[in-house]
Every structure is written in structure tokens, then in C-alpha cells.
Short mmCIF file of C-alpha atoms and ligand atoms in Angstrom, two decimals:
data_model
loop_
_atom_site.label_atom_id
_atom_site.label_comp_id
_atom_site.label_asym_id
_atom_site.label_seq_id
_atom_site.Cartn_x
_atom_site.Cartn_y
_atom_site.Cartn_z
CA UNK H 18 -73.55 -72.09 -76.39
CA UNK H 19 -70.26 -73.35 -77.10
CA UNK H 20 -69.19 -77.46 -77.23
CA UNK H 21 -66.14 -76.69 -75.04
CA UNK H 22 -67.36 -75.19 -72.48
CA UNK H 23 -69.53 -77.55 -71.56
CA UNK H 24 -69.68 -81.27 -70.16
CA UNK H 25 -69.83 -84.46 -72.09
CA UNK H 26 -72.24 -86.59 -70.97
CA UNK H 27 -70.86 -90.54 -71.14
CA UNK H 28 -73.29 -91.45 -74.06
CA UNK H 29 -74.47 -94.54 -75.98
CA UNK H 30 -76.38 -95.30 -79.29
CA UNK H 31 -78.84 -97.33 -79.62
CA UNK H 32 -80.60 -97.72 -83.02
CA UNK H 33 -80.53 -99.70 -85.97
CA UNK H 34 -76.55 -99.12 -87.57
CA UNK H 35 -77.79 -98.20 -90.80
CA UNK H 36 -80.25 -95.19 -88.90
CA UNK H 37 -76.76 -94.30 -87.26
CA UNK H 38 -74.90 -93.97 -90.79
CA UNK H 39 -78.29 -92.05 -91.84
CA UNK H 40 -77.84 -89.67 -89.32
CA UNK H 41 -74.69 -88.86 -88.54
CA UNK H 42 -72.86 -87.76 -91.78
CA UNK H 43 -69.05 -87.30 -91.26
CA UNK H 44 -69.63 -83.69 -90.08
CA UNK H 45 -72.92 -84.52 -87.37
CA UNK H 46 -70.06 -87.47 -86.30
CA UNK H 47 -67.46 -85.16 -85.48
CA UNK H 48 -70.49 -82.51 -83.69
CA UNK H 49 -71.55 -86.10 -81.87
CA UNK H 50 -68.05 -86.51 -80.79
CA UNK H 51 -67.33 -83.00 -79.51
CA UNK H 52 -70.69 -82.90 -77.59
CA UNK H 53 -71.09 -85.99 -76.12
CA UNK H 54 -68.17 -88.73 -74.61
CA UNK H 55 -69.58 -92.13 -77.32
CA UNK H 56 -68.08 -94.25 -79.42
CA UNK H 57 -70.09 -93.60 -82.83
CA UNK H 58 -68.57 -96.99 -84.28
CA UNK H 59 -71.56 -98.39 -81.84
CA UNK H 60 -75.44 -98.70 -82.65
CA UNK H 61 -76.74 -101.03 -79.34
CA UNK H 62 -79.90 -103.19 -81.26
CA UNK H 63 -79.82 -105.27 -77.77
CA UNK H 64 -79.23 -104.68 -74.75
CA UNK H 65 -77.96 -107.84 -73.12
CA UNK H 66 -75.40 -108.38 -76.10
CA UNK H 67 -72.21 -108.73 -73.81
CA UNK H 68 -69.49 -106.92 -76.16
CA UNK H 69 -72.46 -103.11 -75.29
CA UNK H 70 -72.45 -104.43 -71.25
CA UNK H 71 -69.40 -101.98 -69.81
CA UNK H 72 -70.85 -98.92 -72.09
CA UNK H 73 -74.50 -99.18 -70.96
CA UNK H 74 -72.83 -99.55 -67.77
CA UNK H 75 -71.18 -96.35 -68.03
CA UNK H 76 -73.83 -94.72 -69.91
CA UNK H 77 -75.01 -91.37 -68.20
CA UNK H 78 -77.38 -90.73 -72.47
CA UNK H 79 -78.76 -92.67 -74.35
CA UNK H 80 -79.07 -91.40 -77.71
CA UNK H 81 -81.77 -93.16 -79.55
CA UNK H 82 -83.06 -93.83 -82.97
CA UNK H 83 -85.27 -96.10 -85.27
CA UNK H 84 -84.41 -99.69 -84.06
CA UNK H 85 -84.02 -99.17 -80.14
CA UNK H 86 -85.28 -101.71 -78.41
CA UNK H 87 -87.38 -100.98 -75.41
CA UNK H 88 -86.20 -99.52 -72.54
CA UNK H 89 -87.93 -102.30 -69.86
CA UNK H 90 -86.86 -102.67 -66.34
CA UNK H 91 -84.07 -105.77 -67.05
CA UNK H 92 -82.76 -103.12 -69.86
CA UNK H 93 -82.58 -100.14 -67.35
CA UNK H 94 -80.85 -102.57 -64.62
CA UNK H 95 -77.90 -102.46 -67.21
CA UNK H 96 -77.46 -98.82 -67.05
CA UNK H 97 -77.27 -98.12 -63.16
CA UNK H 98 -76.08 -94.36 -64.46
CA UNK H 99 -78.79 -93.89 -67.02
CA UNK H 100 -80.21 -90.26 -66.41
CA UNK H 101 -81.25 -89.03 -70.09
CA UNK H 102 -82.85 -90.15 -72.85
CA UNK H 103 -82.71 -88.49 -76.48
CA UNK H 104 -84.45 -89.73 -79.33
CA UNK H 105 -83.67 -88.26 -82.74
CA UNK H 106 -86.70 -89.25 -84.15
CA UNK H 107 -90.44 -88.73 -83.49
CA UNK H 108 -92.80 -90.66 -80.58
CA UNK H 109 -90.77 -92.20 -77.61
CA UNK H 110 -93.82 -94.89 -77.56
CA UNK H 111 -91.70 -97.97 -78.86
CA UNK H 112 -89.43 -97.40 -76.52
CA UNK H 113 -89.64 -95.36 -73.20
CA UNK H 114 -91.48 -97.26 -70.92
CA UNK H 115 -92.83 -96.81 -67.12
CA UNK H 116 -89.82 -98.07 -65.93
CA UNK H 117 -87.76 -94.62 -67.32
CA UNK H 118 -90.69 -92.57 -65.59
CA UNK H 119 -90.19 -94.02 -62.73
CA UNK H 120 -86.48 -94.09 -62.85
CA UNK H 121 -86.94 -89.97 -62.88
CA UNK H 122 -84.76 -90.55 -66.41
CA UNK H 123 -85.68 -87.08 -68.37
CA UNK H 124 -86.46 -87.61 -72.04
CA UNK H 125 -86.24 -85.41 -75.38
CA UNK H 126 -87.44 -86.37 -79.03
CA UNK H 127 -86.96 -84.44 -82.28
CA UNK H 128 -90.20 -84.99 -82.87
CA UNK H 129 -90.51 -81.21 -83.29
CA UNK H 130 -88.18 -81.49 -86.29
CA UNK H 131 -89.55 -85.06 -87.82
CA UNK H 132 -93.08 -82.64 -87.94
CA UNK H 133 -91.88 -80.22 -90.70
CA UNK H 134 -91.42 -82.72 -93.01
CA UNK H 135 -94.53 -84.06 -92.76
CA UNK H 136 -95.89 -80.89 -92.81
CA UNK H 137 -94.07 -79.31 -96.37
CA UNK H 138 -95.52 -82.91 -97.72
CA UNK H 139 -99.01 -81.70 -96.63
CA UNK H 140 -99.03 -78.19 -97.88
CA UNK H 141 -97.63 -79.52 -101.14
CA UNK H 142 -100.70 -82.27 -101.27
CA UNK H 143 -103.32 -79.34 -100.01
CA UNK H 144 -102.11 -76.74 -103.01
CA UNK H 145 -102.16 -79.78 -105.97
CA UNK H 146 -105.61 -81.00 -104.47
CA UNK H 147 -106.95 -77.55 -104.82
CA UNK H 148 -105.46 -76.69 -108.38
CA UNK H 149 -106.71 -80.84 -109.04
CA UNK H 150 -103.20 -81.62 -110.31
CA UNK H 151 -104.19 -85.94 -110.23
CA UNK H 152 -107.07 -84.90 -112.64
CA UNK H 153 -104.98 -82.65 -115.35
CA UNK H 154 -102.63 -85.11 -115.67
CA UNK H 155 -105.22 -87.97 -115.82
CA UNK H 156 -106.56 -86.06 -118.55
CA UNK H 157 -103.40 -84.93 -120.43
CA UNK H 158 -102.05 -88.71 -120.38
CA UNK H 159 -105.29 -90.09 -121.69
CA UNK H 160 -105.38 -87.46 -124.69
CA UNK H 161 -101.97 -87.37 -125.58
CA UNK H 162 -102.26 -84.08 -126.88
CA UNK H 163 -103.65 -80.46 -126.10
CA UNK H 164 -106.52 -80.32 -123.20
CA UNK H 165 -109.02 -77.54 -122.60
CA UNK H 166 -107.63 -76.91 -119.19
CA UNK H 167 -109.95 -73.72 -118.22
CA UNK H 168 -112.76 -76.28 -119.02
CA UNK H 169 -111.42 -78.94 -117.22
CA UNK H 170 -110.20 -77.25 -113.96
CA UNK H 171 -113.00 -74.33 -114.03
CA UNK H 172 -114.00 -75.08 -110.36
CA UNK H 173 -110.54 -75.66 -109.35
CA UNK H 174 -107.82 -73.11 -107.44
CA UNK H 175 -106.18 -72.26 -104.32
CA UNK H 176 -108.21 -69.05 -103.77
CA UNK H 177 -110.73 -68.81 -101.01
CA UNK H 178 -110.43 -72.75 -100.34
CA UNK H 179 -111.46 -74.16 -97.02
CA UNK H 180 -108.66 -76.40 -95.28
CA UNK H 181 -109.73 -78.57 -92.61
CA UNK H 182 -106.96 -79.46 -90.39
CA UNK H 183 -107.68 -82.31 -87.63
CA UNK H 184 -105.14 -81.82 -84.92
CA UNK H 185 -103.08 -79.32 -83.41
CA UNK H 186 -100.45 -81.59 -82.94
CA UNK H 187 -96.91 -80.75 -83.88
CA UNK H 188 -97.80 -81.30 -87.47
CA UNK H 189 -100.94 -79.60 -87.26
CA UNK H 190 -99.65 -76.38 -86.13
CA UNK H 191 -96.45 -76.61 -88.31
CA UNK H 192 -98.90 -77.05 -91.64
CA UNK H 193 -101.72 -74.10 -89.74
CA UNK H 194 -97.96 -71.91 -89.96
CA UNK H 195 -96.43 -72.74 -92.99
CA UNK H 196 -100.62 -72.40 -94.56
CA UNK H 197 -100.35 -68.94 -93.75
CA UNK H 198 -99.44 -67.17 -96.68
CA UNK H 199 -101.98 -68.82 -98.83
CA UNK H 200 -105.52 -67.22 -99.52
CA UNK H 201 -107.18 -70.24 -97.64
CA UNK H 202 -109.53 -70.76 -95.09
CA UNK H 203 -108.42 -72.58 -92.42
CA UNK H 204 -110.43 -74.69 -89.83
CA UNK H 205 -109.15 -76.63 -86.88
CA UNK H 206 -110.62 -79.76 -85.20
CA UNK H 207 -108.77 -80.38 -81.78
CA UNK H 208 -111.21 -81.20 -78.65
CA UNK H 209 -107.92 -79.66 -76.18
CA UNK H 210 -107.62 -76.62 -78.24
CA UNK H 211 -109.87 -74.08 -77.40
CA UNK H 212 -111.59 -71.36 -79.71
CA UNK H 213 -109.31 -68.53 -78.15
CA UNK H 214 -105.88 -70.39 -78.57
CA UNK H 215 -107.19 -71.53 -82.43
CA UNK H 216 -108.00 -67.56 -83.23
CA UNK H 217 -104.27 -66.74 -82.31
CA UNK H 218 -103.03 -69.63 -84.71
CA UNK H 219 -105.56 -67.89 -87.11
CA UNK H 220 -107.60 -70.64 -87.52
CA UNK H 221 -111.02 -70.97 -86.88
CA UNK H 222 -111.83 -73.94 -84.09
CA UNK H 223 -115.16 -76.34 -85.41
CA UNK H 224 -116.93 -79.54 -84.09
CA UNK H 225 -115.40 -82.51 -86.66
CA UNK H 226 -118.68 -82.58 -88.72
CA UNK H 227 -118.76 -79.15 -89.09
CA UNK H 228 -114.93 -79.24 -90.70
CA UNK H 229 -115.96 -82.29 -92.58
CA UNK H 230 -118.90 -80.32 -94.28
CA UNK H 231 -117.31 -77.29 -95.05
CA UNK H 232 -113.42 -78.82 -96.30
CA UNK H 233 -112.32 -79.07 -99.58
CA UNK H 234 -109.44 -80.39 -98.00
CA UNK H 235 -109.49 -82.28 -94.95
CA UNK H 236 -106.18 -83.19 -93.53
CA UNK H 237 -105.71 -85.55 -90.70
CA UNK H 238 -103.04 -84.80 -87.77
CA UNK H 239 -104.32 -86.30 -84.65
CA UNK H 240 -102.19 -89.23 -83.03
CA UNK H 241 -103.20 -92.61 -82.92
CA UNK H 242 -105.51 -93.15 -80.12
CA UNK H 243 -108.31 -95.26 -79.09
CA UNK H 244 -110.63 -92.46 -79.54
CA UNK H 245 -109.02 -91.37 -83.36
CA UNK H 246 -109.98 -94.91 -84.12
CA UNK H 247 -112.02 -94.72 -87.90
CA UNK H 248 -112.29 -90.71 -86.83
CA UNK H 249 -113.49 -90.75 -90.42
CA UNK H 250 -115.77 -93.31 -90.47
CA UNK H 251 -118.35 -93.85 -93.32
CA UNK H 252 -120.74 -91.43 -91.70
CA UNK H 253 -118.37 -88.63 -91.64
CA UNK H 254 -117.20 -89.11 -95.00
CA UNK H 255 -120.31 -89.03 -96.36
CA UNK H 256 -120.40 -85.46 -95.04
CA UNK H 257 -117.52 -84.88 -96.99
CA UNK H 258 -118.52 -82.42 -100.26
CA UNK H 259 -118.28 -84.51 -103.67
CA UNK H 260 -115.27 -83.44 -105.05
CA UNK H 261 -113.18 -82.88 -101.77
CA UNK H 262 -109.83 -84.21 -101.15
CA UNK H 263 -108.82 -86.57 -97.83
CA UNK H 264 -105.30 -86.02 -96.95
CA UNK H 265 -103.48 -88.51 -94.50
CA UNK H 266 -100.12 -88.22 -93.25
CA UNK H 267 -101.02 -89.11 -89.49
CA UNK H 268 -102.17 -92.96 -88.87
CA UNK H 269 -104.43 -94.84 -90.99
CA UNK H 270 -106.33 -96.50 -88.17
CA UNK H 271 -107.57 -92.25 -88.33
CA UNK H 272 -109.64 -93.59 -91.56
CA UNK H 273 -112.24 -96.64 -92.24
CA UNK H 274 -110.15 -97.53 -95.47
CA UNK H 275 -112.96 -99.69 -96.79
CA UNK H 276 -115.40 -96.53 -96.40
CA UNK H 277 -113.15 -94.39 -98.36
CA UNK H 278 -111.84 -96.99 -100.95
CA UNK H 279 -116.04 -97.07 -101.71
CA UNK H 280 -115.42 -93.38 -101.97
CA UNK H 281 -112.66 -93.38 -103.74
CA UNK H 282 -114.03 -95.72 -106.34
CA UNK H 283 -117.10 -94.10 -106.62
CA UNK H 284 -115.03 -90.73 -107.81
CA UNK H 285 -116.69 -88.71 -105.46
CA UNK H 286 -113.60 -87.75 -103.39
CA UNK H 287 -110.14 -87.88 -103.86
CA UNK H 288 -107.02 -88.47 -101.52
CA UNK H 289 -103.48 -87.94 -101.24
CA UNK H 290 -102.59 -91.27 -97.93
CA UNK H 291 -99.17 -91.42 -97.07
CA UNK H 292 -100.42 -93.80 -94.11
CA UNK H 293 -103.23 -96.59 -94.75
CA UNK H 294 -104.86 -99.32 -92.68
CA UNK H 295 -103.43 -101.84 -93.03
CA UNK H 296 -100.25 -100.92 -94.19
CA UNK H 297 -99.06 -102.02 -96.77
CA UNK H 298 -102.31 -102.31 -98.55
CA UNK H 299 -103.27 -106.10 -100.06
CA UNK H 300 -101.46 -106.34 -103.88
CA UNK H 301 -104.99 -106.36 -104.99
CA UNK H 302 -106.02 -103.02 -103.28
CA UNK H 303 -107.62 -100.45 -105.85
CA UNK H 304 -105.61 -97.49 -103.52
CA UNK H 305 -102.89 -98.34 -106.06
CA UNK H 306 -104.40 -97.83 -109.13
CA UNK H 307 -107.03 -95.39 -108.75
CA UNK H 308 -106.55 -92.23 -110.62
CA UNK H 309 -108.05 -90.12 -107.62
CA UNK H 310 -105.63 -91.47 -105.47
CA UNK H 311 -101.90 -90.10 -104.73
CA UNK H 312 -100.67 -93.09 -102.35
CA UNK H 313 -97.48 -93.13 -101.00
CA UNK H 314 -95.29 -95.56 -98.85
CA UNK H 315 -95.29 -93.62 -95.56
CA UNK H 316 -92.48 -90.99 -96.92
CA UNK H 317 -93.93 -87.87 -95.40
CA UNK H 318 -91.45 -88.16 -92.30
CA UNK H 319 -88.09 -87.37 -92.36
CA UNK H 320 -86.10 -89.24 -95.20
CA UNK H 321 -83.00 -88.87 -96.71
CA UNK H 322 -81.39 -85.87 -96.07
CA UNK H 323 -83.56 -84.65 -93.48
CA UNK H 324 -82.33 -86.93 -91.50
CA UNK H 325 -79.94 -84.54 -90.85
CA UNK H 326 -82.14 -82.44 -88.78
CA UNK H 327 -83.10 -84.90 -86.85
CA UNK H 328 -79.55 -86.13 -86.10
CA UNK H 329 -78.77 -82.03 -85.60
CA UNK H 330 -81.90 -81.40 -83.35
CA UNK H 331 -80.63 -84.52 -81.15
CA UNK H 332 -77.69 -83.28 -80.88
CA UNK H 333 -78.89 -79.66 -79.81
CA UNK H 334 -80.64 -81.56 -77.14
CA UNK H 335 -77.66 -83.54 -75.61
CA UNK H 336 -75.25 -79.89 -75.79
CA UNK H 337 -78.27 -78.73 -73.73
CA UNK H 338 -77.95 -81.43 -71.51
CA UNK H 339 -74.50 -80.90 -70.78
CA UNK H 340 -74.62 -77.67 -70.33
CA UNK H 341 -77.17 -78.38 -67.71
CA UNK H 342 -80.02 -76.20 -69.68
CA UNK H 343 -83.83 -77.02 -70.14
CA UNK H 344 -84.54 -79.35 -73.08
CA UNK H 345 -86.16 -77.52 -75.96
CA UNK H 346 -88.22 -80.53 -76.89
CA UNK H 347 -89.46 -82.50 -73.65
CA UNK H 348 -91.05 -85.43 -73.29
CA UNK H 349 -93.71 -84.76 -70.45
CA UNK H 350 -95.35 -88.50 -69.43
CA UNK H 351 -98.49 -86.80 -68.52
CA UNK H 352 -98.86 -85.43 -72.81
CA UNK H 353 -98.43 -89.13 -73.79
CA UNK H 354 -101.62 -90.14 -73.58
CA UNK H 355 -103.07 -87.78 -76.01
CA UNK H 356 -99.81 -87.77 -78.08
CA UNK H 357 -98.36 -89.64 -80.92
N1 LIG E 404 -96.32 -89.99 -92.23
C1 LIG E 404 -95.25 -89.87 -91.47
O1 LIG E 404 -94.13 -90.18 -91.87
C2 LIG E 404 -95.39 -89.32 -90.07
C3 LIG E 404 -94.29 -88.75 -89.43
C4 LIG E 404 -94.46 -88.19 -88.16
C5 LIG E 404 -95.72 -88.22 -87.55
N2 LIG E 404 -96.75 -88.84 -88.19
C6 LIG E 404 -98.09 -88.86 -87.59
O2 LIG E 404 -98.59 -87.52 -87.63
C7 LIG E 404 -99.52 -87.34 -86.55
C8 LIG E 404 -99.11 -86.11 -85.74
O3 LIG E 404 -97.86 -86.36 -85.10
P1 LIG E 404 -97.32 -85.30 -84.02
O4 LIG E 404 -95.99 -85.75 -83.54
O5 LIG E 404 -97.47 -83.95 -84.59
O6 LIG E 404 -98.42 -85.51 -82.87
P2 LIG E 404 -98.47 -84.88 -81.41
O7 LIG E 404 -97.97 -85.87 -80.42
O8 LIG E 404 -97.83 -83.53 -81.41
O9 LIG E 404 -100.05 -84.73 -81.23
C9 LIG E 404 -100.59 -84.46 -79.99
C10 LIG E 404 -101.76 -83.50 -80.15
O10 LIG E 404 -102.77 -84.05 -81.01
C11 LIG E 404 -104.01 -83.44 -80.69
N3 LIG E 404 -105.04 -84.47 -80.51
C12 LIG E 404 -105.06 -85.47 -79.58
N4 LIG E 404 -106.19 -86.18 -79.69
C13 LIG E 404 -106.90 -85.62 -80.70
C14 LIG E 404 -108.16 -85.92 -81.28
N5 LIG E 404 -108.96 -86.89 -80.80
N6 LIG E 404 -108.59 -85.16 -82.31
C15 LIG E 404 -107.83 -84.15 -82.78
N7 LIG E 404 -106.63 -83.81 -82.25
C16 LIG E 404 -106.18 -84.54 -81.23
C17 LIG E 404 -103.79 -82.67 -79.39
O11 LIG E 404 -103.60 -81.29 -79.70
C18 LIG E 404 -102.50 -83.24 -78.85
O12 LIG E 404 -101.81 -82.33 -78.03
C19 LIG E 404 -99.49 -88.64 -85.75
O13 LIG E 404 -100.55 -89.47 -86.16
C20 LIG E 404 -98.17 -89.26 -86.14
O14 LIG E 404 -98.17 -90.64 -85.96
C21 LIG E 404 -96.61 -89.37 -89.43
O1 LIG E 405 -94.13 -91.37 -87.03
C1 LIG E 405 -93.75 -91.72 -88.14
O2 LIG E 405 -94.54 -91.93 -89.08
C2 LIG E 405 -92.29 -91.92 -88.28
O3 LIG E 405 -91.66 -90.95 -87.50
C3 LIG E 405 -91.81 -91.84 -89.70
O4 LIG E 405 -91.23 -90.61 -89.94
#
């Protein structure tokens, strides 16, 4: 595929301005620029501000980010031309509505390439849960000199471990792959994965319970949905084995947080929750202190410099476009409901 021999679509971005600068280094600016007809010096937060009105106009893309506000019917009516929509981020949800459905507008996301972030941060929390990382350094800070580590991590290791992975989503599947090389066991919740397509992602498909009982890590990939509400509830925690390790990167609706913070406190689980309910926990909420507990402030997506994939993977998808070619990452409405 080659930028010149293709069409530029007339395209306009709408994000926050400081996603745009994210994004687009000078290099991905001068890619955005050969691909696509925009002016990059423009981020559309709103779209009734009157200085954006003859762009959206004119706009054939829309190439979205972080800080787009919804595309709703009166929004649409501004961009007569409006046939595509690429987000260079993950779920469309904030802001593709009906209205682009029924406008036949065609959508992509990155979401594909937001996943593998998330994913590398899950791996990295599944092998330091198994070799109980959080608990040699508990005990190395508290002594303050040498520690009988074969006594204290005699049950730990990353040999022969059983992963429970809830989800086949994007995520899911990208930590099931990049799992692979690792002597672990592997089990997959998903109820619209069946045992046939789990055995040729090498994972063995189980009811919830059953991956509850047997995980020494249980990590959590399933969207947010009204039926992943408290998916982990204190029933299903209980069946986790004392000692096992929670892992959220997903949604923390996924999790009863007061269940698990009883857990938690107890010491007889750990967790590594990149996502919590609510988020940001209250000032006063033992998830911060705990020495079970890795918490982090919702980093596991694409930061920093991989923003640059995202920005890259967009960008793949609007050369695609004008080439008139398939979109490698589609946004089907009929997957929304059971997506993130
Ligand atoms: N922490 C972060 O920074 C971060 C970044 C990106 C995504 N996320 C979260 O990670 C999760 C996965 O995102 P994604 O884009 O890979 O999702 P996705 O849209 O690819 O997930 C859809 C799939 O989830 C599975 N699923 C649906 N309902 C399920 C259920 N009840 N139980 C188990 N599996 C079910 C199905 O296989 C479905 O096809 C989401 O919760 C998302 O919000 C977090
Ligand atoms: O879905 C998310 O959590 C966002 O994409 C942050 O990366």
C-alpha cells in the first residue's frame, strides 16, 4: 500500500488537543497529512463551535480520540458528507451513537492495539503474583537485611500454575497468546466461546466457578455489561483458593470491591486492580495501603508512548479507507452489545 496512490479522504479531528499532541508526534503528523486531506492544527471538542462549522461540513472522516463528544443526530446534521468514523482509541461507546448506524457511517477503533497494552500489564502482574513478588519485598523492607527467601516463597513459582482468564475479548486472547510460552495452565471463562474454539487458543473452556476454584490467578477481561455486574461477587470469591491472586484490568463494576477489600484485609487473597469500583477509591480506602494489594490508577491502557500505536493503527485504518480496502479493525453494531 502506498500513501500516493491512493485518495485522501477530507478528514477532521475530534478529540481533546492534548490527546492530538499525544498522538501524533511530528513524524505520525506528517503520515496524518500524507494520508488523509485535515488540518492537524484542529482537535473539534464541540461540534456547534462556529470557527469547526465549514470543516465538519466538508468532512468525508472523522478521526476520533479521547475527548470526542458524541456523535448525536444535531452533531451528524453538521456533517451532511460524514461517511467514516475512526477512533484511535478503544470502545466507540462514548461516542458512536444510533444515529451513525443508521446513517450507514462505517466505523473502525484501535481497540485491537489499545488491547496489548493491557495485556503485557497482565502477563507482567500474572508472573510476579505467581513468584509472590508483593510478599518478598514486604518482607525484605520490614527486615532490612538478608531474608530466607526459599522459606518464604517455598510454595511460590511460575511452573505448573493455573491462570484463569475471564473473557476472550481482545485482551483476553492477546494475554491467552502472549501466556503461551510460559509453563502455565490456562483456563478460559467466556459463555460465546465454545470448548472447540478455546482448545485451538490452547486453553481449556470452564463454567466461572470451576475457573474460580482451580486459579491461582484469576484475571478479569470481560466488558462491562449488565450481566458482568459483581461477576465476582462474595460467593465466588469465596471459591477463590487462600492464597490466590485477583487481577483486574477490565472494569471494576466486574468485582464487589467491598467483598474483596474483606478479602483483601483478611490476607487470604491478593490482587494486582488497575480498575476499581468506584474509581478513584475514597482517601480512606485500605486498597491503598494494603501490602497484598498492587493498585494502580487505570494505567494498563495505552499511555505514553504507546500512544503511538494507536495514533499508527488509526492511521492504517484511514490509508485503508482511501484506498477503498476492508477495515482491519471494524466496528460491527450487532458485537456492541456484548463488547466493551
Ligand atoms: N485498564 C485499561 O486501561 C483498559 C484498557 C482497555 C480495555 N479495558 C477493559 O478491558 C476489558 C476488555 O476490553 P476489550 O476491548 O478486549 O473487550 P472486547 O470488546 O473485545 O470484549 C468482547 C468479548 O468479551 C467476551 N464477553 C462478553 N461478555 C462476557 C461475559 N459475561 N463473560 C466473559 N466474557 C464475556 C466475549 O468474548 C466478547 O466477544 C473491558 O472491560 C475494557 O473496558 C481496560
Ligand atoms: O478502556 C479503557 O480503559 C481506556 O481505553 C483506557 O486505555
Amino acid at each position: 500500500m502506498t500513501p500516493s496512490a491512493h485518495r485522501r479522504p477530507r478528514t477532521v479531528l475530534a478529540m481533546e488537543p492534548r490527546v492530538r499532541d499525544a498522538l501524533f508526534d511530528a513524524a505520525a503528523r506528517r503520515r496524518l497529512t500524507a494520508v488523509a486531506a485535515t488540518d492537524p492544527a484542529v482537535a473539534v471538542r464541540d461540534f456547534t463551535a462556529p470557527e469547526h462549522a465549514a470543516a465538519l461540513a466538508g468532512a468525508e472522516a472523522l478521526l476520533t480520540g479521547w475527548g470526542c463528544p458524541p456523535l448525536t443526530e444535531s452533531a451528524l446534521e453538521r456533517m451532511p458528507r460524514l461517511r467514516t468514523v475512526v477512533h484511535a482509541a478503544g470502545s466507540v461507546k462514548h461516542h458512536v451513537t444510533d444515529a451513525c448506524w443508521q446513517r450507514g457511517i462505517t466505523v473502525a477503533s484501535a481497540a485491537a492495539a489499545n488491547a496489548l497494552p493491557v495485556a503485557e500489564y497482565t502477563v507482567a502482574a500474572v508472573l510476579f503474583a505467581g513468584k509472590r513478588v508483593l510478599d518478598a519485598q514486604r518482607a525484605y523492607r520490614e527486615r532490612r537485611g538478608r531474608v530466607d527467601a526459599p522459606a518464604l516463597l517455598a510454595g511460590a513459582g511460575n511452573f505448573r500454575r493455573t491462570v484463569g482468564v475471564v473473557g476472550a475479548s481482545r485482551v483476553g486472547r492477546r494475554v491467552i497468546e502472549l501466556l503461551r510460552p510460559y509453563d502455565l495452565r490456562v483456563l478460559l471463562y467466556d459463555p460465546y466461546v465454545t470448548g472447540e474454539e478455546a482448545a485451538r487458543l490452547g486453553v481449556r473452556a470452564v463454567d466461572l466457578d470451576e475457573l474460580a476454584r482451580a486459579g491461582d490467578v484469576v484475571t478479569l477481561h470481560a466488558p462491562e455489561l449488565p450481566g458482568t455486574r459483581h461477576l465476582f461477587d462474595r460467593a465466588r470469591l469465596a471459591l477463590m483458593p487462600d492464597g490466590a491472586t485477583l487481577v483486574n484490568t477490565a472494569r471494576g463494576s466486574l468485582v464487589d470491591t467491598e467483598a474483596l477489600t474483606r478479602e483483601l484485609v483478611a490476607g487470604r487473597l491478593s490482587a494486582v486492580l488497575d480498575v476499581t469500583e468506584p474509581e478513584v477509591p475514597p482517601a480512606g480506602s485500605p486498597l491503598y495501603d494494603l501490602p497484598n494489594v498492587l493498585l494502580t490508577p487505570h494505567v494498563a491502557g495505552s499511555l505514553g508512548n504507546e500512544l503511538g500505536r494507536l495514533a499508527h493503527t488509526a492511521l492504517d485504518e484511514l490509508e485503508r479507507y482511501g484506498h477503498g480496502l476492508p477495515y482491519a479493525g471494524p466496528v460491527r453494531p450487532g458485537d456492541l452489545p456484548r463488547s466493551a
